Amino acid sequence: MKKVWVACVAGLATAAWSAPAAAMYGDSEACARGDTAVLVRVDGFKEREGTLRVQIYGSNPADFLAKGKKLRRIDVPVAKTGRMEVCVALPAPGAYAVAVRHDMDGNGKSGWSDGGGFSRNPKLSLFHLKPSYNDVAIEVGRGVRPVDVRLLYRNGLSIGPARES
């Protein structure tokens, strides 16, 4: 009887282990191997359309959000449901900043209805759209560093989370 119980528990563990995972975008092989990378987990979508852009900046605060100064950029179509996970391989352990933009109409340009967010989820306002590098910088060691980003959208004269669709 003990052998049957152990076999059943092992079977359940195997079934749970092999259950399909949520889709991962970007450098998914790097995350699967455990390479130095960030796994950006994005939620709070206002609408399920358009493009999600994840950009990574290095350790120089002057480069943060400066045109042409990003280390990596990954653009993916917005998934129809759930949290989106985007893996971004990094060159080495160190300090990085993550910027995320939800381009709702997918035209590649920033628009009034687009959303965005940053690593460490700093508070934003219409007068403070760009957080400081120190407010968003994260340390990444060897292996995969999960980074949760909650999208924020303009709503009248304020910026905050949307009611998810």
mmCIF file with all atom_site columns, C-alpha atoms in Angstrom:
data_model
loop_
_atom_site.group_PDB
_atom_site.id
_atom_site.type_symbol
_atom_site.label_atom_id
_atom_site.label_alt_id
_atom_site.label_comp_id
_atom_site.label_asym_id
_atom_site.label_entity_id
_atom_site.label_seq_id
_atom_site.pdbx_PDB_ins_code
_atom_site.Cartn_x
_atom_site.Cartn_y
_atom_site.Cartn_z
_atom_site.occupancy
_atom_site.B_iso_or_equiv
_atom_site.pdbx_formal_charge
_atom_site.auth_seq_id
_atom_site.auth_comp_id
_atom_site.auth_asym_id
_atom_site.auth_atom_id
_atom_site.pdbx_PDB_model_num
ATOM 1   C CA . MET A 1 1   ? 0.000  0.000  0.000   1.00 0.00 ? 1   MET A CA 1
ATOM 2   C CA . LYS A 1 2   ? 2.869  2.363  0.843   1.00 0.00 ? 2   LYS A CA 1
ATOM 3   C CA . LYS A 1 3   ? 4.385  1.883  -2.658  1.00 0.00 ? 3   LYS A CA 1
ATOM 4   C CA . VAL A 1 4   ? 1.039  2.726  -4.301  1.00 0.00 ? 4   VAL A CA 1
ATOM 5   C CA . TRP A 1 5   ? 0.708  5.911  -2.216  1.00 0.00 ? 5   TRP A CA 1
ATOM 6   C CA . VAL A 1 6   ? 4.272  6.995  -3.070  1.00 0.00 ? 6   VAL A CA 1
ATOM 7   C CA . ALA A 1 7   ? 3.620  6.316  -6.771  1.00 0.00 ? 7   ALA A CA 1
ATOM 8   C CA . CYS A 1 8   ? 0.421  8.410  -6.645  1.00 0.00 ? 8   CYS A CA 1
ATOM 9   C CA . VAL A 1 9   ? 2.198  11.321 -4.921  1.00 0.00 ? 9   VAL A CA 1
ATOM 10  C CA . ALA A 1 10  ? 5.059  11.111 -7.443  1.00 0.00 ? 10  ALA A CA 1
ATOM 11  C CA . GLY A 1 11  ? 2.548  11.091 -10.290 1.00 0.00 ? 11  GLY A CA 1
ATOM 12  C CA . LEU A 1 12  ? 0.783  14.176 -8.924  1.00 0.00 ? 12  LEU A CA 1
ATOM 13  C CA . ALA A 1 13  ? 4.100  15.988 -8.462  1.00 0.00 ? 13  ALA A CA 1
ATOM 14  C CA . THR A 1 14  ? 5.086  15.179 -12.039 1.00 0.00 ? 14  THR A CA 1
ATOM 15  C CA . ALA A 1 15  ? 1.705  16.354 -13.334 1.00 0.00 ? 15  ALA A CA 1
ATOM 16  C CA . ALA A 1 16  ? 2.021  19.631 -11.425 1.00 0.00 ? 16  ALA A CA 1
ATOM 17  C CA . TRP A 1 17  ? 5.610  20.107 -12.595 1.00 0.00 ? 17  TRP A CA 1
ATOM 18  C CA . SER A 1 18  ? 4.756  19.566 -16.256 1.00 0.00 ? 18  SER A CA 1
ATOM 19  C CA . ALA A 1 19  ? 1.715  21.858 -16.271 1.00 0.00 ? 19  ALA A CA 1
ATOM 20  C CA . PRO A 1 20  ? 1.953  24.479 -19.012 1.00 0.00 ? 20  PRO A CA 1
ATOM 21  C CA . ALA A 1 21  ? 3.555  27.722 -17.880 1.00 0.00 ? 21  ALA A CA 1
ATOM 22  C CA . ALA A 1 22  ? 2.406  31.218 -18.792 1.00 0.00 ? 22  ALA A CA 1
ATOM 23  C CA . ALA A 1 23  ? 3.871  32.450 -22.047 1.00 0.00 ? 23  ALA A CA 1
ATOM 24  C CA . MET A 1 24  ? 7.211  34.160 -21.643 1.00 0.00 ? 24  MET A CA 1
ATOM 25  C CA . TYR A 1 25  ? 8.376  36.696 -24.198 1.00 0.00 ? 25  TYR A CA 1
ATOM 26  C CA . GLY A 1 26  ? 11.770 38.069 -25.150 1.00 0.00 ? 26  GLY A CA 1
ATOM 27  C CA . ASP A 1 27  ? 14.903 36.129 -24.238 1.00 0.00 ? 27  ASP A CA 1
ATOM 28  C CA . SER A 1 28  ? 13.008 33.200 -22.740 1.00 0.00 ? 28  SER A CA 1
ATOM 29  C CA . GLU A 1 29  ? 15.930 30.798 -23.288 1.00 0.00 ? 29  GLU A CA 1
ATOM 30  C CA . ALA A 1 30  ? 18.166 32.984 -21.072 1.00 0.00 ? 30  ALA A CA 1
ATOM 31  C CA . CYS A 1 31  ? 15.636 32.816 -18.237 1.00 0.00 ? 31  CYS A CA 1
ATOM 32  C CA . ALA A 1 32  ? 15.167 29.063 -18.710 1.00 0.00 ? 32  ALA A CA 1
ATOM 33  C CA . ARG A 1 33  ? 18.951 28.534 -18.449 1.00 0.00 ? 33  ARG A CA 1
ATOM 34  C CA . GLY A 1 34  ? 19.256 30.803 -15.415 1.00 0.00 ? 34  GLY A CA 1
ATOM 35  C CA . ASP A 1 35  ? 21.561 33.280 -17.167 1.00 0.00 ? 35  ASP A CA 1
ATOM 36  C CA . THR A 1 36  ? 21.966 36.819 -15.851 1.00 0.00 ? 36  THR A CA 1
ATOM 37  C CA . ALA A 1 37  ? 18.626 38.366 -16.800 1.00 0.00 ? 37  ALA A CA 1
ATOM 38  C CA . VAL A 1 38  ? 15.577 40.221 -15.561 1.00 0.00 ? 38  VAL A CA 1
ATOM 39  C CA . LEU A 1 39  ? 12.142 38.647 -15.762 1.00 0.00 ? 39  LEU A CA 1
ATOM 40  C CA . VAL A 1 40  ? 9.858  41.670 -16.070 1.00 0.00 ? 40  VAL A CA 1
ATOM 41  C CA . ARG A 1 41  ? 6.366  40.738 -14.880 1.00 0.00 ? 41  ARG A CA 1
ATOM 42  C CA . VAL A 1 42  ? 3.883  43.347 -16.099 1.00 0.00 ? 42  VAL A CA 1
ATOM 43  C CA . ASP A 1 43  ? 0.291  43.733 -14.997 1.00 0.00 ? 43  ASP A CA 1
ATOM 44  C CA . GLY A 1 44  ? -2.404 46.395 -14.758 1.00 0.00 ? 44  GLY A CA 1
ATOM 45  C CA . PHE A 1 45  ? -3.279 46.668 -18.448 1.00 0.00 ? 45  PHE A CA 1
ATOM 46  C CA . LYS A 1 46  ? -6.004 49.183 -19.269 1.00 0.00 ? 46  LYS A CA 1
ATOM 47  C CA . GLU A 1 47  ? -6.767 47.509 -22.606 1.00 0.00 ? 47  GLU A CA 1
ATOM 48  C CA . ARG A 1 48  ? -5.600 44.274 -24.206 1.00 0.00 ? 48  ARG A CA 1
ATOM 49  C CA . GLU A 1 49  ? -4.336 45.706 -27.468 1.00 0.00 ? 49  GLU A CA 1
ATOM 50  C CA . GLY A 1 50  ? -1.216 47.320 -28.856 1.00 0.00 ? 50  GLY A CA 1
ATOM 51  C CA . THR A 1 51  ? 2.426  46.691 -28.032 1.00 0.00 ? 51  THR A CA 1
ATOM 52  C CA . LEU A 1 52  ? 4.397  46.273 -24.834 1.00 0.00 ? 52  LEU A CA 1
ATOM 53  C CA . ARG A 1 53  ? 7.926  47.726 -24.860 1.00 0.00 ? 53  ARG A CA 1
ATOM 54  C CA . VAL A 1 54  ? 10.501 46.806 -22.223 1.00 0.00 ? 54  VAL A CA 1
ATOM 55  C CA . GLN A 1 55  ? 13.727 48.830 -22.161 1.00 0.00 ? 55  GLN A CA 1
ATOM 56  C CA . ILE A 1 56  ? 16.775 48.254 -19.984 1.00 0.00 ? 56  ILE A CA 1
ATOM 57  C CA . TYR A 1 57  ? 19.234 50.962 -18.950 1.00 0.00 ? 57  TYR A CA 1
ATOM 58  C CA . GLY A 1 58  ? 22.658 50.391 -17.400 1.00 0.00 ? 58  GLY A CA 1
ATOM 59  C CA . SER A 1 59  ? 24.353 51.843 -14.347 1.00 0.00 ? 59  SER A CA 1
ATOM 60  C CA . ASN A 1 60  ? 24.946 55.399 -15.645 1.00 0.00 ? 60  ASN A CA 1
ATOM 61  C CA . PRO A 1 61  ? 22.156 57.644 -14.282 1.00 0.00 ? 61  PRO A CA 1
ATOM 62  C CA . ALA A 1 62  ? 22.740 60.145 -17.133 1.00 0.00 ? 62  ALA A CA 1
ATOM 63  C CA . ASP A 1 63  ? 21.732 57.458 -19.663 1.00 0.00 ? 63  ASP A CA 1
ATOM 64  C CA . PHE A 1 64  ? 18.381 56.696 -18.002 1.00 0.00 ? 64  PHE A CA 1
ATOM 65  C CA . LEU A 1 65  ? 15.574 57.412 -20.517 1.00 0.00 ? 65  LEU A CA 1
ATOM 66  C CA . ALA A 1 66  ? 18.013 59.313 -22.785 1.00 0.00 ? 66  ALA A CA 1
ATOM 67  C CA . LYS A 1 67  ? 17.477 58.793 -26.498 1.00 0.00 ? 67  LYS A CA 1
ATOM 68  C CA . GLY A 1 68  ? 19.764 56.086 -27.877 1.00 0.00 ? 68  GLY A CA 1
ATOM 69  C CA . LYS A 1 69  ? 21.179 55.144 -24.446 1.00 0.00 ? 69  LYS A CA 1
ATOM 70  C CA . LYS A 1 70  ? 19.201 51.980 -23.671 1.00 0.00 ? 70  LYS A CA 1
ATOM 71  C CA . LEU A 1 71  ? 21.084 48.696 -23.440 1.00 0.00 ? 71  LEU A CA 1
ATOM 72  C CA . ARG A 1 72  ? 18.214 46.490 -24.652 1.00 0.00 ? 72  ARG A CA 1
ATOM 73  C CA . ARG A 1 73  ? 14.708 46.882 -25.983 1.00 0.00 ? 73  ARG A CA 1
ATOM 74  C CA . ILE A 1 74  ? 12.090 44.212 -26.540 1.00 0.00 ? 74  ILE A CA 1
ATOM 75  C CA . ASP A 1 75  ? 8.712  44.914 -28.190 1.00 0.00 ? 75  ASP A CA 1
ATOM 76  C CA . VAL A 1 76  ? 5.958  42.312 -28.063 1.00 0.00 ? 76  VAL A CA 1
ATOM 77  C CA . PRO A 1 77  ? 2.226  42.298 -28.834 1.00 0.00 ? 77  PRO A CA 1
ATOM 78  C CA . VAL A 1 78  ? 0.043  42.633 -25.741 1.00 0.00 ? 78  VAL A CA 1
ATOM 79  C CA . ALA A 1 79  ? -1.348 39.277 -24.600 1.00 0.00 ? 79  ALA A CA 1
ATOM 80  C CA . LYS A 1 80  ? -5.121 38.907 -24.480 1.00 0.00 ? 80  LYS A CA 1
ATOM 81  C CA . THR A 1 81  ? -5.201 37.935 -20.784 1.00 0.00 ? 81  THR A CA 1
ATOM 82  C CA . GLY A 1 82  ? -3.117 37.788 -17.635 1.00 0.00 ? 82  GLY A CA 1
ATOM 83  C CA . ARG A 1 83  ? 0.192  39.139 -16.477 1.00 0.00 ? 83  ARG A CA 1
ATOM 84  C CA . MET A 1 84  ? 2.859  39.365 -19.166 1.00 0.00 ? 84  MET A CA 1
ATOM 85  C CA . GLU A 1 85  ? 6.373  38.085 -18.520 1.00 0.00 ? 85  GLU A CA 1
ATOM 86  C CA . VAL A 1 86  ? 9.256  39.419 -20.608 1.00 0.00 ? 86  VAL A CA 1
ATOM 87  C CA . CYS A 1 87  ? 12.732 38.012 -20.084 1.00 0.00 ? 87  CYS A CA 1
ATOM 88  C CA . VAL A 1 88  ? 15.659 40.280 -20.939 1.00 0.00 ? 88  VAL A CA 1
ATOM 89  C CA . ALA A 1 89  ? 19.183 38.842 -20.963 1.00 0.00 ? 89  ALA A CA 1
ATOM 90  C CA . LEU A 1 90  ? 21.822 41.133 -19.462 1.00 0.00 ? 90  LEU A CA 1
ATOM 91  C CA . PRO A 1 91  ? 25.552 41.347 -20.183 1.00 0.00 ? 91  PRO A CA 1
ATOM 92  C CA . ALA A 1 92  ? 26.670 40.965 -16.543 1.00 0.00 ? 92  ALA A CA 1
ATOM 93  C CA . PRO A 1 93  ? 25.518 41.400 -12.952 1.00 0.00 ? 93  PRO A CA 1
ATOM 94  C CA . GLY A 1 94  ? 25.164 45.039 -11.912 1.00 0.00 ? 94  GLY A CA 1
ATOM 95  C CA . ALA A 1 95  ? 22.779 47.969 -11.543 1.00 0.00 ? 95  ALA A CA 1
ATOM 96  C CA . TYR A 1 96  ? 20.000 48.344 -14.102 1.00 0.00 ? 96  TYR A CA 1
ATOM 97  C CA . ALA A 1 97  ? 16.753 50.278 -14.579 1.00 0.00 ? 97  ALA A CA 1
ATOM 98  C CA . VAL A 1 98  ? 13.652 48.911 -16.316 1.00 0.00 ? 98  VAL A CA 1
ATOM 99  C CA . ALA A 1 99  ? 11.207 51.109 -18.225 1.00 0.00 ? 99  ALA A CA 1
ATOM 100 C CA . VAL A 1 100 ? 7.968  49.644 -19.629 1.00 0.00 ? 100 VAL A CA 1
ATOM 101 C CA . ARG A 1 101 ? 5.526  51.277 -22.033 1.00 0.00 ? 101 ARG A CA 1
ATOM 102 C CA . HIS A 1 102 ? 2.133  50.041 -23.191 1.00 0.00 ? 102 HIS A CA 1
ATOM 103 C CA . ASP A 1 103 ? 1.654  51.557 -26.651 1.00 0.00 ? 103 ASP A CA 1
ATOM 104 C CA . MET A 1 104 ? -2.103 51.019 -26.792 1.00 0.00 ? 104 MET A CA 1
ATOM 105 C CA . ASP A 1 105 ? -2.558 51.747 -30.488 1.00 0.00 ? 105 ASP A CA 1
ATOM 106 C CA . GLY A 1 106 ? 0.730  50.096 -31.484 1.00 0.00 ? 106 GLY A CA 1
ATOM 107 C CA . ASN A 1 107 ? 1.900  53.058 -33.578 1.00 0.00 ? 107 ASN A CA 1
ATOM 108 C CA . GLY A 1 108 ? 5.354  53.240 -31.960 1.00 0.00 ? 108 GLY A CA 1
ATOM 109 C CA . LYS A 1 109 ? 4.794  56.766 -30.646 1.00 0.00 ? 109 LYS A CA 1
ATOM 110 C CA . SER A 1 110 ? 3.938  57.963 -27.161 1.00 0.00 ? 110 SER A CA 1
ATOM 111 C CA . GLY A 1 111 ? 0.321  59.021 -26.887 1.00 0.00 ? 111 GLY A CA 1
ATOM 112 C CA . TRP A 1 112 ? -1.993 60.406 -24.232 1.00 0.00 ? 112 TRP A CA 1
ATOM 113 C CA . SER A 1 113 ? -3.693 57.041 -23.684 1.00 0.00 ? 113 SER A CA 1
ATOM 114 C CA . ASP A 1 114 ? -0.467 54.986 -23.449 1.00 0.00 ? 114 ASP A CA 1
ATOM 115 C CA . GLY A 1 115 ? 0.575  53.532 -20.109 1.00 0.00 ? 115 GLY A CA 1
ATOM 116 C CA . GLY A 1 116 ? 3.911  52.890 -18.536 1.00 0.00 ? 116 GLY A CA 1
ATOM 117 C CA . GLY A 1 117 ? 5.830  51.860 -15.492 1.00 0.00 ? 117 GLY A CA 1
ATOM 118 C CA . PHE A 1 118 ? 9.269  51.317 -14.046 1.00 0.00 ? 118 PHE A CA 1
ATOM 119 C CA . SER A 1 119 ? 11.174 48.899 -11.884 1.00 0.00 ? 119 SER A CA 1
ATOM 120 C CA . ARG A 1 120 ? 10.412 49.491 -8.187  1.00 0.00 ? 120 ARG A CA 1
ATOM 121 C CA . ASN A 1 121 ? 7.073  51.100 -9.215  1.00 0.00 ? 121 ASN A CA 1
ATOM 122 C CA . PRO A 1 122 ? 7.737  54.739 -8.292  1.00 0.00 ? 122 PRO A CA 1
ATOM 123 C CA . LYS A 1 123 ? 4.846  57.154 -7.892  1.00 0.00 ? 123 LYS A CA 1
ATOM 124 C CA . LEU A 1 124 ? 4.323  59.375 -10.954 1.00 0.00 ? 124 LEU A CA 1
ATOM 125 C CA . SER A 1 125 ? 2.317  62.513 -11.658 1.00 0.00 ? 125 SER A CA 1
ATOM 126 C CA . LEU A 1 126 ? 1.734  64.818 -14.620 1.00 0.00 ? 126 LEU A CA 1
ATOM 127 C CA . PHE A 1 127 ? 4.459  67.047 -13.180 1.00 0.00 ? 127 PHE A CA 1
ATOM 128 C CA . HIS A 1 128 ? 6.766  64.123 -12.424 1.00 0.00 ? 128 HIS A CA 1
ATOM 129 C CA . LEU A 1 129 ? 6.572  61.696 -15.370 1.00 0.00 ? 129 LEU A CA 1
ATOM 130 C CA . LYS A 1 130 ? 10.247 60.725 -15.271 1.00 0.00 ? 130 LYS A CA 1
ATOM 131 C CA . PRO A 1 131 ? 11.437 59.223 -11.988 1.00 0.00 ? 131 PRO A CA 1
ATOM 132 C CA . SER A 1 132 ? 15.067 59.523 -10.971 1.00 0.00 ? 132 SER A CA 1
ATOM 133 C CA . TYR A 1 133 ? 17.435 56.697 -11.786 1.00 0.00 ? 133 TYR A CA 1
ATOM 134 C CA . ASN A 1 134 ? 17.918 56.084 -8.046  1.00 0.00 ? 134 ASN A CA 1
ATOM 135 C CA . ASP A 1 135 ? 14.155 55.563 -7.639  1.00 0.00 ? 135 ASP A CA 1
ATOM 136 C CA . VAL A 1 136 ? 14.097 52.746 -10.195 1.00 0.00 ? 136 VAL A CA 1
ATOM 137 C CA . ALA A 1 137 ? 17.587 51.187 -10.128 1.00 0.00 ? 137 ALA A CA 1
ATOM 138 C CA . ILE A 1 138 ? 17.782 47.526 -9.142  1.00 0.00 ? 138 ILE A CA 1
ATOM 139 C CA . GLU A 1 139 ? 20.718 45.236 -8.485  1.00 0.00 ? 139 GLU A CA 1
ATOM 140 C CA . VAL A 1 140 ? 20.898 42.123 -10.601 1.00 0.00 ? 140 VAL A CA 1
ATOM 141 C CA . GLY A 1 141 ? 23.215 39.297 -9.591  1.00 0.00 ? 141 GLY A CA 1
ATOM 142 C CA . ARG A 1 142 ? 23.953 36.075 -11.386 1.00 0.00 ? 142 ARG A CA 1
ATOM 143 C CA . GLY A 1 143 ? 20.754 34.327 -12.392 1.00 0.00 ? 143 GLY A CA 1
ATOM 144 C CA . VAL A 1 144 ? 17.266 35.638 -13.097 1.00 0.00 ? 144 VAL A CA 1
ATOM 145 C CA . ARG A 1 145 ? 15.955 38.641 -11.148 1.00 0.00 ? 145 ARG A CA 1
ATOM 146 C CA . PRO A 1 146 ? 12.135 38.967 -11.134 1.00 0.00 ? 146 PRO A CA 1
ATOM 147 C CA . VAL A 1 147 ? 10.914 42.566 -11.474 1.00 0.00 ? 147 VAL A CA 1
ATOM 148 C CA . ASP A 1 148 ? 7.228  43.391 -11.002 1.00 0.00 ? 148 ASP A CA 1
ATOM 149 C CA . VAL A 1 149 ? 5.944  46.435 -12.902 1.00 0.00 ? 149 VAL A CA 1
ATOM 150 C CA . ARG A 1 150 ? 2.431  47.795 -12.447 1.00 0.00 ? 150 ARG A CA 1
ATOM 151 C CA . LEU A 1 151 ? 1.319  49.902 -15.415 1.00 0.00 ? 151 LEU A CA 1
ATOM 152 C CA . LEU A 1 152 ? 0.067  53.434 -14.801 1.00 0.00 ? 152 LEU A CA 1
ATOM 153 C CA . TYR A 1 153 ? -2.115 55.513 -17.137 1.00 0.00 ? 153 TYR A CA 1
ATOM 154 C CA . ARG A 1 154 ? -3.193 59.120 -17.421 1.00 0.00 ? 154 ARG A CA 1
ATOM 155 C CA . ASN A 1 155 ? -6.695 59.713 -16.142 1.00 0.00 ? 155 ASN A CA 1
ATOM 156 C CA . GLY A 1 156 ? -7.716 63.353 -16.401 1.00 0.00 ? 156 GLY A CA 1
ATOM 157 C CA . LEU A 1 157 ? -5.128 65.291 -14.427 1.00 0.00 ? 157 LEU A CA 1
ATOM 158 C CA . SER A 1 158 ? -3.765 62.311 -12.524 1.00 0.00 ? 158 SER A CA 1
ATOM 159 C CA . ILE A 1 159 ? -1.705 59.198 -13.203 1.00 0.00 ? 159 ILE A CA 1
ATOM 160 C CA . GLY A 1 160 ? -2.475 55.865 -11.628 1.00 0.00 ? 160 GLY A CA 1
ATOM 161 C CA . PRO A 1 161 ? -3.436 52.237 -12.124 1.00 0.00 ? 161 PRO A CA 1
ATOM 162 C CA . ALA A 1 162 ? -6.203 51.445 -14.575 1.00 0.00 ? 162 ALA A CA 1
ATOM 163 C CA . ARG A 1 163 ? -9.154 49.195 -14.032 1.00 0.00 ? 163 ARG A CA 1
ATOM 164 C CA . GLU A 1 164 ? -7.911 46.038 -15.704 1.00 0.00 ? 164 GLU A CA 1
ATOM 165 C CA . SER A 1 165 ? -9.690 44.757 -18.774 1.00 0.00 ? 165 SER A CA 1
#
